Short mmCIF file of C-alpha atoms and ligand atoms in Angstrom, two decimals:
data_model
loop_
_atom_site.label_atom_id
_atom_site.label_comp_id
_atom_site.label_asym_id
_atom_site.label_seq_id
_atom_site.Cartn_x
_atom_site.Cartn_y
_atom_site.Cartn_z
CA MET A 698 57.42 5.49 -8.48
CA PRO A 699 60.66 6.47 -10.18
CA GLU A 700 62.99 8.21 -7.74
CA LEU A 701 66.36 9.92 -8.17
CA PRO A 702 68.30 6.59 -8.92
CA GLU A 703 65.76 5.46 -11.49
CA VAL A 704 65.63 8.80 -13.32
CA GLU A 705 69.42 8.95 -13.31
CA THR A 706 69.65 5.40 -14.81
CA ILE A 707 67.24 6.37 -17.62
CA LYS A 708 69.18 9.56 -18.20
CA THR A 709 72.44 7.75 -18.45
CA GLN A 710 70.97 5.26 -20.96
CA LEU A 711 69.50 8.03 -23.08
CA SER A 712 72.62 10.01 -22.98
CA SER A 713 74.49 7.38 -24.94
CA TYR A 714 72.07 7.72 -27.83
CA LEU A 715 72.30 11.53 -27.96
CA PRO A 716 72.62 13.81 -29.82
CA GLU A 717 70.00 12.70 -32.31
CA GLU A 718 67.71 14.40 -34.85
CA ILE A 719 64.08 13.75 -34.39
CA THR A 720 62.43 13.54 -37.87
CA SER A 721 58.90 12.82 -36.79
CA ILE A 722 56.68 12.13 -33.66
CA GLN A 723 53.73 10.01 -33.00
CA LYS A 724 51.25 10.40 -30.10
CA SER A 725 48.81 7.91 -28.46
CA GLU A 726 45.09 8.77 -28.47
CA VAL A 727 45.33 9.56 -24.73
CA ALA A 728 48.70 11.50 -24.95
CA SER A 729 47.01 14.84 -24.11
CA SER A 730 46.86 13.87 -20.43
CA ILE A 731 50.69 13.71 -20.41
CA LEU A 732 51.63 16.42 -22.95
CA LYS A 733 50.96 19.63 -21.30
CA THR A 734 52.24 21.75 -24.16
CA GLU A 735 52.67 21.23 -27.89
CA VAL A 736 55.49 19.06 -28.84
CA PRO A 737 57.31 20.12 -32.15
CA THR A 738 57.36 17.54 -34.83
CA LYS A 739 61.00 18.04 -35.95
CA PHE A 740 63.78 18.98 -33.56
CA PHE A 741 67.33 18.17 -32.52
CA ILE A 742 68.04 16.62 -29.05
CA GLN A 743 71.47 17.92 -27.88
CA GLU A 744 71.72 16.22 -24.51
CA VAL A 745 69.59 15.22 -21.58
CA ARG A 746 70.11 16.38 -17.97
CA ARG A 747 68.37 15.44 -14.75
CA HIS A 748 67.30 17.70 -11.76
CA GLY A 749 65.51 15.80 -9.07
CA LYS A 750 62.93 13.60 -10.65
CA TRP A 751 62.91 15.70 -13.85
CA LEU A 752 64.65 14.81 -17.11
CA ILE A 753 65.59 17.94 -19.13
CA PHE A 754 66.09 17.46 -22.75
CA VAL A 755 68.03 20.26 -24.44
CA LEU A 756 66.55 20.81 -27.80
CA LYS A 757 67.26 22.86 -30.85
CA VAL A 758 63.93 23.69 -32.56
CA LYS A 759 64.19 25.71 -35.70
CA GLY A 760 67.57 26.98 -34.58
CA GLN A 761 66.18 28.01 -31.17
CA LYS A 762 67.20 26.46 -27.79
CA GLN A 763 64.20 24.91 -26.00
CA TYR A 764 63.70 22.32 -23.35
CA MET A 765 61.58 19.23 -23.12
CA LEU A 766 60.86 18.57 -19.37
CA SER A 767 59.74 15.17 -18.64
CA HIS A 768 58.53 13.94 -15.12
CA LEU A 769 57.87 10.22 -15.05
CA GLY A 770 55.05 10.41 -12.51
CA MET A 771 54.16 6.97 -10.90
CA SER A 772 54.95 4.55 -13.78
CA GLY A 773 56.69 6.53 -16.57
CA SER A 774 59.91 5.52 -18.40
CA TRP A 775 61.68 6.27 -21.58
CA TYR A 776 62.40 3.24 -23.83
CA ILE A 777 64.98 3.06 -26.55
CA SER A 778 64.64 0.79 -29.56
CA GLU A 779 65.86 0.37 -33.13
CA GLU A 780 62.53 -0.76 -34.49
CA PHE A 781 59.17 0.92 -34.03
CA PRO A 782 58.17 -0.02 -30.57
CA LYS A 783 55.18 -2.42 -30.22
CA LEU A 784 54.29 -1.16 -26.67
CA LYS A 785 50.86 -0.87 -25.20
CA HIS A 786 51.41 2.25 -23.13
CA ALA A 787 53.70 4.39 -25.46
CA HIS A 788 52.24 7.87 -25.51
CA LEU A 789 54.89 9.79 -27.29
CA ILE A 790 57.26 8.27 -29.83
CA LEU A 791 60.14 10.29 -31.14
CA LYS A 792 61.68 8.87 -34.36
CA GLY A 793 65.29 9.59 -34.64
CA LYS A 794 67.76 8.89 -37.50
CA SER A 795 68.68 5.49 -36.04
CA HIS A 796 66.50 4.95 -33.00
CA TYR A 797 63.12 5.45 -31.49
CA PHE A 798 62.62 7.21 -28.07
CA SER A 799 59.30 6.29 -26.55
CA TYR A 800 57.74 7.77 -23.51
CA VAL A 801 55.83 4.75 -21.85
CA ASP A 802 53.51 5.31 -18.89
CA PRO A 803 50.75 2.75 -18.00
CA ARG A 804 49.25 5.03 -15.30
CA ARG A 805 49.69 8.28 -17.05
CA PHE A 806 50.54 10.45 -14.18
CA GLY A 807 53.64 11.73 -15.90
CA ASN A 808 54.06 15.08 -17.40
CA ILE A 809 55.90 16.52 -20.57
CA TYR A 810 56.37 20.15 -21.40
CA VAL A 811 58.23 21.84 -24.19
CA GLY A 812 59.36 25.58 -23.91
CA GLY A 813 62.15 27.97 -23.42
CA GLU A 814 64.19 29.36 -20.59
CA GLU A 815 61.10 30.79 -18.77
CA LEU A 816 59.35 27.38 -18.62
CA LEU A 817 62.57 25.85 -17.38
CA ALA A 818 63.04 28.43 -14.65
CA LYS A 819 59.40 28.17 -13.60
CA LYS A 820 59.47 24.42 -13.30
CA MET A 821 62.90 24.28 -11.56
CA LYS A 822 61.70 26.83 -9.14
CA GLN A 823 59.32 24.26 -7.71
CA ASN A 824 62.31 22.08 -6.97
CA GLY A 825 65.04 22.28 -4.27
CA VAL A 826 68.59 21.39 -4.65
CA ASP A 827 69.20 18.01 -6.41
CA VAL A 828 70.28 15.76 -3.54
CA SER A 829 73.09 14.09 -5.59
CA SER A 830 74.48 17.33 -6.78
CA SER A 831 77.47 19.21 -5.12
CA ASP A 832 74.93 21.95 -4.09
CA PHE A 833 73.46 19.50 -1.57
CA THR A 834 75.65 20.43 1.44
CA LEU A 835 75.38 19.81 5.22
CA ASP A 836 74.60 23.50 5.49
CA TYR A 837 71.90 23.21 2.97
CA LEU A 838 70.41 20.21 4.82
CA LYS A 839 70.55 22.05 8.07
CA LYS A 840 68.87 25.22 6.66
CA CYS A 841 66.08 23.15 5.13
CA LEU A 842 65.49 21.30 8.49
CA MET A 843 65.46 24.54 10.39
CA LYS A 844 62.61 25.80 8.30
CA TYR A 845 60.20 23.07 9.57
CA PRO A 846 61.22 22.15 12.95
CA GLU A 847 57.73 20.66 13.85
CA ARG A 848 57.74 18.15 10.93
CA GLU A 849 58.45 14.49 11.06
CA ILE A 850 61.80 13.94 9.45
CA LYS A 851 60.60 11.45 6.76
CA VAL A 852 57.81 13.78 5.65
CA CYS A 853 60.23 16.60 5.40
CA LEU A 854 62.65 14.51 3.25
CA LEU A 855 59.90 13.90 0.76
CA ASP A 856 59.47 17.69 0.22
CA GLN A 857 60.62 18.20 -3.42
CA LYS A 858 60.91 22.01 -2.76
CA LEU A 859 63.69 21.10 -0.37
CA PHE A 860 65.16 17.74 -1.50
CA ALA A 861 64.64 17.22 -5.27
CA GLY A 862 64.78 13.56 -6.20
CA VAL A 863 63.81 11.89 -2.97
CA GLY A 864 60.92 9.56 -3.03
CA ASN A 865 59.14 7.16 -0.61
CA TYR A 866 61.70 4.31 -0.71
CA MET A 867 64.67 6.66 -0.57
CA ALA A 868 63.25 8.53 2.50
CA SER A 869 62.58 5.33 4.49
CA GLU A 870 66.11 4.04 3.62
CA ILE A 871 67.79 7.37 4.54
CA CYS A 872 66.22 7.28 7.98
CA ALA A 873 67.35 3.72 8.46
CA HIS A 874 71.03 4.33 7.45
CA ALA A 875 71.04 7.46 9.68
CA ARG A 876 69.64 5.27 12.53
CA ILE A 877 66.76 7.63 13.16
CA ARG A 878 63.13 6.72 13.23
CA PRO A 879 61.12 8.19 10.31
CA GLN A 880 58.62 9.82 12.71
CA ARG A 881 61.25 11.69 14.66
CA ILE A 882 60.38 15.50 14.92
CA VAL A 883 62.97 17.53 13.10
CA LYS A 884 63.81 19.93 16.06
CA THR A 885 64.71 16.83 18.22
CA LEU A 886 67.47 15.82 15.95
CA CYS A 887 71.05 16.57 17.31
CA GLU A 888 73.99 17.77 15.11
CA GLU A 889 75.44 14.22 14.98
CA GLU A 890 72.24 12.90 13.69
CA ILE A 891 71.98 15.46 10.98
CA ARG A 892 75.46 14.55 9.91
CA LYS A 893 74.30 10.96 9.75
CA ILE A 894 71.34 11.85 7.54
CA LYS A 895 73.57 13.64 5.17
CA ARG A 896 75.94 10.62 4.87
CA ALA A 897 72.87 8.40 4.43
CA PHE A 898 71.73 10.21 1.43
CA SER A 899 74.90 9.28 -0.32
CA THR A 900 74.78 5.75 0.71
CA VAL A 901 71.25 5.35 -0.57
CA ILE A 902 71.66 7.15 -3.93
CA LYS A 903 74.97 5.49 -4.58
CA GLY A 904 73.71 1.91 -3.82
CA ALA A 905 70.52 2.26 -5.83
CA THR A 906 72.10 4.07 -8.87
CA GLN A 907 74.89 1.27 -9.12
CA GLN A 908 72.30 -1.29 -9.37
CA GLY A 909 70.47 0.59 -12.13
CA GLY A 910 67.52 1.82 -9.92
CA THR A 911 65.10 -0.08 -7.82
CA THR A 912 62.15 -2.10 -9.21
CA PHE A 913 59.30 -3.18 -7.02
CA GLN A 914 56.45 -5.46 -8.10
CA GLY A 915 55.37 -4.59 -11.71
CA GLY A 916 57.13 -1.22 -11.40
CA TYR A 917 60.00 0.67 -12.92
CA ARG A 918 61.88 -0.44 -16.07
CA ASP A 919 64.89 1.21 -17.48
CA ALA A 920 65.33 2.45 -21.12
CA PHE A 921 65.85 -0.99 -22.43
CA GLY A 922 62.89 -2.56 -20.40
CA GLU A 923 65.08 -4.05 -17.77
CA LYS A 924 64.39 -4.06 -13.98
CA GLY A 925 66.85 -2.35 -11.67
CA GLU A 926 68.47 -4.54 -8.98
CA GLY A 927 68.22 -1.82 -6.10
CA VAL A 928 65.97 -4.06 -4.06
CA LYS A 929 69.23 -5.91 -3.00
CA ASN A 930 70.33 -2.81 -1.22
CA LEU A 931 67.07 -2.16 0.72
CA VAL A 932 67.48 -2.55 4.51
CA VAL A 933 63.85 -1.62 5.70
CA PHE A 934 61.68 -0.62 2.87
CA HIS A 935 59.17 -3.43 2.41
CA GLN A 936 61.55 -5.74 4.17
CA LYS A 937 60.57 -8.27 6.92
CA ILE A 938 63.87 -8.35 8.75
CA CYS A 939 66.09 -5.43 9.11
CA GLY A 940 69.02 -5.48 6.81
CA LEU A 941 71.27 -3.54 9.19
CA CYS A 942 71.10 -5.78 12.44
CA LYS A 943 69.68 -8.90 10.49
CA GLN A 944 67.56 -9.65 13.60
CA SER A 945 64.76 -7.33 14.28
CA GLU A 946 61.37 -7.31 12.50
CA VAL A 947 60.86 -4.17 10.53
CA VAL A 948 57.90 -2.13 11.63
CA LYS A 949 55.42 -0.58 9.07
CA ILE A 950 53.69 2.71 9.81
CA GLU A 951 51.75 5.28 7.70
CA GLN A 952 52.90 8.97 7.55
CA LYS A 953 50.73 11.33 5.57
CA THR A 954 49.09 8.35 3.73
CA ARG A 955 52.56 6.97 2.63
CA ALA A 956 54.06 3.75 4.01
CA SER A 957 57.12 4.02 6.18
CA PHE A 958 59.30 1.30 7.43
CA TYR A 959 61.89 1.20 10.20
CA CYS A 960 63.80 -1.09 12.60
CA PRO A 961 62.87 -0.48 16.28
CA LYS A 962 66.27 -1.82 17.33
CA CYS A 963 68.55 0.12 14.94
CA GLN A 964 66.56 3.36 14.78
CA LYS A 965 66.02 5.73 17.61
ZN1 LIG B 1901 67.83 -3.39 12.75
#
């Protein structure tokens, strides 16, 4: 599933092809499961931003500012091409003056909405602070953790209302770099451990984004169809031996139906 580093990679790639005027659109037969609102047929894309796992395209539609909000779900991506894309799972194809921008999503869990400020505000309200932004401070992290003292830390990290952008691999990796076990109860964390968690966010985001995102088997592709090399950075997630101590075997557990990984030696 695309997480912050993957969405950021796609955003950066799209950005270098914008602004662009969209002269027509084409939808697949099953696009209605993804397109939650009408998509205009002609518009201008000024820029694309990101908040958490959402891409926010800033549009001009008949002279009015609108937004196209795109969540990539489990397997979504945007694909840039000069020629009309011959892709099996392209559900929305935007024809620009010089390029095509195609929303590709084999599993179709992604969502696209087009609307004004109200829609943007409503959708962003469901998201906490973006964890790669300057709003994500140690104080913010502490405040969020204090709200849910009884939760397991990894479960808490996955809460988009608190930590927009974090997904399953990031949450496991953040716990590993912070040297705490994913099942630790939030209220048992000391000040120093919370500081370590804050630092671990930066380590994980920076590492994965520099590698162009993280691709697991058959998973994420960037806007040019390439895999990200972020797996090189993983220390516990789907690893046999811990990448930190390079000795201990990684333990796999399940938390709220999601797989978690940790090193019993490095993480307390
Ligand atoms: Zn270890």
